[in-house]
Coordinates of C-alpha atoms in Angstrom, one line a residue:
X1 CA 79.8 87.2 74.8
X2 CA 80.2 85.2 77.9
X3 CA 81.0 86.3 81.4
X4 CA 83.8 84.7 81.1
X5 CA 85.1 85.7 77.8
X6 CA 84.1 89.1 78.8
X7 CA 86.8 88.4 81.8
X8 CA 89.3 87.0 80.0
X9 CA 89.1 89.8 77.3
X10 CA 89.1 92.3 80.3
X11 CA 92.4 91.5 81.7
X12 CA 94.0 91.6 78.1
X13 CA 92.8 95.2 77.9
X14 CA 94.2 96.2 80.9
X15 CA 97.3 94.5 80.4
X16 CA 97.3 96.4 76.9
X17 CA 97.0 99.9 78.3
X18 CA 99.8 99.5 80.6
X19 CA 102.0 97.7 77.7
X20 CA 101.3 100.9 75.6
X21 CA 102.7 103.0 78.0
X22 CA 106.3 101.4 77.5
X23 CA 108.8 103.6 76.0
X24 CA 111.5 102.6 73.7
X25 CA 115.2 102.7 75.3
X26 CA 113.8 101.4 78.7
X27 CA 114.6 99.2 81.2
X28 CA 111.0 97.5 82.5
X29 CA 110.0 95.7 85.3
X30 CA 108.0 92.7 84.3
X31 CA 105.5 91.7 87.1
X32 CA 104.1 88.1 87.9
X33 CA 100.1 87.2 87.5
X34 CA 97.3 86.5 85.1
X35 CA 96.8 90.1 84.0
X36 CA 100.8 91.0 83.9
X37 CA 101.2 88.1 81.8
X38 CA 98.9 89.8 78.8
X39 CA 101.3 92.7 79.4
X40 CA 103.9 90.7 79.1
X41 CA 102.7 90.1 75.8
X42 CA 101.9 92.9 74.5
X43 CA 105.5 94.2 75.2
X44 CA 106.6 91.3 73.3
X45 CA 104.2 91.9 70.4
X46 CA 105.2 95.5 70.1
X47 CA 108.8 94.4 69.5
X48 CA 107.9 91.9 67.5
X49 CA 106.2 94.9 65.2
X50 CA 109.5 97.2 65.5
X51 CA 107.0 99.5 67.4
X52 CA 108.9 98.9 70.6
X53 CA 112.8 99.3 70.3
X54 CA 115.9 98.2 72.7
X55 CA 113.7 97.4 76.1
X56 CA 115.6 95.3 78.4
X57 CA 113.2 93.5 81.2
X58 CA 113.9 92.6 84.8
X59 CA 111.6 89.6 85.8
X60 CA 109.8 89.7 89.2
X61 CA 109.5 85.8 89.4
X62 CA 110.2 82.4 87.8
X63 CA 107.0 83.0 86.0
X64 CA 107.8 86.1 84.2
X65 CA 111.2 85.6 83.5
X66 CA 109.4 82.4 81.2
X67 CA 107.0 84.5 79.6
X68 CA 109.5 87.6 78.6
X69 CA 111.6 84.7 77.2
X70 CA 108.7 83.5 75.2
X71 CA 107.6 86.4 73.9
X72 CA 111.2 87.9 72.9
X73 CA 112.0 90.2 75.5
X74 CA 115.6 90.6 76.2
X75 CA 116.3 90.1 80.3
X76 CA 118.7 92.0 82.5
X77 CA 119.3 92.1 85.9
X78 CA 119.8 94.5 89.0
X79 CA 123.7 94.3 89.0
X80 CA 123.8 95.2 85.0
X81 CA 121.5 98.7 84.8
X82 CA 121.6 101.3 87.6
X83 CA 118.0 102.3 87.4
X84 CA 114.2 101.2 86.0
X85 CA 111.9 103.3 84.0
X86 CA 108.7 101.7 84.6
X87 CA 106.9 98.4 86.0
X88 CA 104.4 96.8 85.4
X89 CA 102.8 94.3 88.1
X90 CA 99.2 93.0 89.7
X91 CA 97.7 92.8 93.2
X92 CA 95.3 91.7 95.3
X93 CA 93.8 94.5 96.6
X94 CA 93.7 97.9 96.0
X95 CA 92.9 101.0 98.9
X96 CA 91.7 104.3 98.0
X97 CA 95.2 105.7 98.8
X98 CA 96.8 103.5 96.1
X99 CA 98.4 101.0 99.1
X100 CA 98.3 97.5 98.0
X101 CA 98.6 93.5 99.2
X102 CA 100.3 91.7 96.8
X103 CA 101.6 88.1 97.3
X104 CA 98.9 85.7 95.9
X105 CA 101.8 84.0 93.0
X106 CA 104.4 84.0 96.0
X107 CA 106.2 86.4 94.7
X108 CA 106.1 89.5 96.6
X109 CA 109.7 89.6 97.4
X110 CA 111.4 90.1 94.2
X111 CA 108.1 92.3 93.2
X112 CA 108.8 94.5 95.9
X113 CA 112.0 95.1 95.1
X114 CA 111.9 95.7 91.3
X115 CA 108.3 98.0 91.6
X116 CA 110.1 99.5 94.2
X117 CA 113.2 100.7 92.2
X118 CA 111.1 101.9 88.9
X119 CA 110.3 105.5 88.4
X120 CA 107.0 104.6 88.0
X121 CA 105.0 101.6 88.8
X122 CA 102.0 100.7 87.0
X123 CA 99.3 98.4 88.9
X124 CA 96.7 96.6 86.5
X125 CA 94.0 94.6 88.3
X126 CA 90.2 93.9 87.7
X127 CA 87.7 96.4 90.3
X128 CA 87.3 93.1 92.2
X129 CA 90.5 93.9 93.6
X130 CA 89.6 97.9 95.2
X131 CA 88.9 97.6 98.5
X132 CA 88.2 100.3 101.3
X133 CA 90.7 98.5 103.3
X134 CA 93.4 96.5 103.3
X135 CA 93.0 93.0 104.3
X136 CA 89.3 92.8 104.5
X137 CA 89.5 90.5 101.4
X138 CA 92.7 89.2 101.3
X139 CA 95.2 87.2 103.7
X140 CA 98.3 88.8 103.8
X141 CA 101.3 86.9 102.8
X142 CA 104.9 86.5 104.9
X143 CA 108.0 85.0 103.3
X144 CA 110.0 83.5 106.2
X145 CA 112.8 81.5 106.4
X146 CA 111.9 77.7 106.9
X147 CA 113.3 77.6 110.5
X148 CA 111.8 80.5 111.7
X149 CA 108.1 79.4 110.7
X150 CA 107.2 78.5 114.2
X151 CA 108.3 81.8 116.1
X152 CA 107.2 84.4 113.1
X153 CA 103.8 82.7 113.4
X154 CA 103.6 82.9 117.6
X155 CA 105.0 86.7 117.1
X156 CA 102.3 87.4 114.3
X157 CA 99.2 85.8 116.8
X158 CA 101.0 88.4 119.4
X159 CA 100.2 91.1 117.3
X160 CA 96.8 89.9 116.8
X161 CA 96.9 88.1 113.6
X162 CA 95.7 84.3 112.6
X163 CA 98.9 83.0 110.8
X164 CA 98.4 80.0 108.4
X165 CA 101.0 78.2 106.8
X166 CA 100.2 78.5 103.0
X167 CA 100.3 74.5 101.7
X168 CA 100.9 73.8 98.1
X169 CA 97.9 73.0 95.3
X170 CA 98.8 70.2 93.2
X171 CA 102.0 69.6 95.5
X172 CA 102.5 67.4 99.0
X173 CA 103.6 69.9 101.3
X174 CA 103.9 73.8 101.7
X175 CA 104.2 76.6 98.9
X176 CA 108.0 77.2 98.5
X177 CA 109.1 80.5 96.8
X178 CA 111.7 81.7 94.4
X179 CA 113.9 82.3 97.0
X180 CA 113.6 78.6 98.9
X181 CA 111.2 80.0 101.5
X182 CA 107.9 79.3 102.8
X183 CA 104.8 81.8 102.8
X184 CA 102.5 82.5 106.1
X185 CA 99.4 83.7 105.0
X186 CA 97.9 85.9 107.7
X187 CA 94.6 87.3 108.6
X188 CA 94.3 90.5 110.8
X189 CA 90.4 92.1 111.1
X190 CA 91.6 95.7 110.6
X191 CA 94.9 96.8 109.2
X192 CA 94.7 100.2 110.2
X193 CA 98.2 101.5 109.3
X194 CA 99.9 99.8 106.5
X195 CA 102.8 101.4 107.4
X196 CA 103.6 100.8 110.5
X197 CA 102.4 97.2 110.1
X198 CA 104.8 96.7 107.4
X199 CA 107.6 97.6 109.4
X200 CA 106.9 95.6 112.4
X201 CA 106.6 92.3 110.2
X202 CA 109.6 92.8 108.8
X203 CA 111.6 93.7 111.7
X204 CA 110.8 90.4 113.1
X205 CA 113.5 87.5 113.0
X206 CA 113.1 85.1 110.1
X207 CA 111.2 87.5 107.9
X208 CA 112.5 87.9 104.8
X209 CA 109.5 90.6 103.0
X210 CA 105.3 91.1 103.6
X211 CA 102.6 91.4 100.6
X212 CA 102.1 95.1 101.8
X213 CA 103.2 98.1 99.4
X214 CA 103.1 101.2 100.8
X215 CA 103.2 104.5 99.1
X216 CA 104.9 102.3 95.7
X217 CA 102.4 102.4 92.9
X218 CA 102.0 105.5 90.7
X219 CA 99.4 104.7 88.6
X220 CA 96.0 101.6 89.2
X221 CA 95.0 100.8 85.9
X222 CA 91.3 99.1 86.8
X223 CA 89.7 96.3 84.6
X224 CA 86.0 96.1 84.5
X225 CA 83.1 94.5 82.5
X226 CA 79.8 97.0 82.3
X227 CA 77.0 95.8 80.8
X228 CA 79.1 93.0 79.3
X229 CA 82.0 95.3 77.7
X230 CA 85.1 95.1 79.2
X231 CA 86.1 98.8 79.9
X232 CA 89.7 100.4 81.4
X233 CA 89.9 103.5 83.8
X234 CA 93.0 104.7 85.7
X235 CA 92.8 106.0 89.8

């Protein structure tokens, strides 16, 4: 087996796990990313197999709202259930006290929202993505409102981060999101409190939501290929 179809065949069994731990007569949050998307279809293939009965998803993105509609999931929203049972979703990195970055697909908003809301909120990501800190590996993302950019970014150097304005791969122009806004991508040396730094960004005019999750996830379901088996282990 290859590296990477050890990979590939990784992310499907972490996606797996944290599809098999969706109940029957649930409402589930369906996260955005490469290893959600497997999830995504295991959901679906449970269904399919009568295994899984009457789940009704609420997509995080553009992205997932395709895939649960490809792989028969029936969609809801926020205004038509007054709770969530579980979520599943990825990040980019993971600290020892479960904190996370999340933002890479551009779609930390509606993620924070949903994972937020579930009664439990399932992480799957490959051990490439633990971390002692946050933001060691990672930029973290900014959704701001298109004519705020310039005044978010001076206020984020203020604080002692290097703002970038994330541009588009395939696209002339920046990354727009979901929501019609632009992402600042941000690199600070030491994020010592989450917390507190998650407050602060979003207290600042023209900031819609930042890639940090604090105290959200329940349960890290890690991905990892040892000696060329893919192998799953929960924090």
């Amino acid at each position: 087996m290859s590296d990477t179809d050890a990979i590939t065949i990784m992310k499907q069994e972490v996606g797996r796990a944290a599809a098999q731990r969706v109940q029957s007569n649930t409402i589930v949050g369906l996260g955005t990313g490469s290893t959600t998307a497997y999830a995504i279809q295991f959901i679906g293939a449970r269904l399919k197999s009568g295994e899984l009965q009457n789940i009704k998803g609420i997509p995080t993105s553009f992205q997932a709202r395709v895939l649960a509609k490809k792989y028969g999931i029936p969609l809801t929203t926020l205004d038509e259930v007054d709770h969530i049972d579980i979520a599943i979703d990825g990040a980019d990195e993971v600290d020892p006290q479960k904190n996370l970055i999340k933002g890479g697909g551009a779609a930390h908003t509606q993620e924070k929202i949903v994972d937020s809301l579930a009664a439990q909120f399932i992480v799957v990501v490959d051990s490439g993505k633990l971390v002692d800190s946050l933001g060691s590996t990672f930029l973290l993302p900014v959704e701001v409102l298109p004519m705020a950019v310039t005044p978010v970014m001076k206020a984020i150097e203020a604080l002692g981060g290097k703002p970038e304005l994330r541009m588009g791969v395939k696209k002339a122009g920046p990354v727009v999101t979901d929501q019609g806004n632009l992402v600042v991508d941000v690199k600070f040396d030491r994020i010592e409190n989450p917390g507190e730094l998650e407050k602060t960004l979003n207290n600042l005019p023209g900031v819609l939501e930042n890639g940090l999750f604090v105290n959200v996830a329940d349960v890290i379901l890690v991905g990892e290929v040892i000696e060329g088996q893919p192998t799953v282990r929960e924090l």
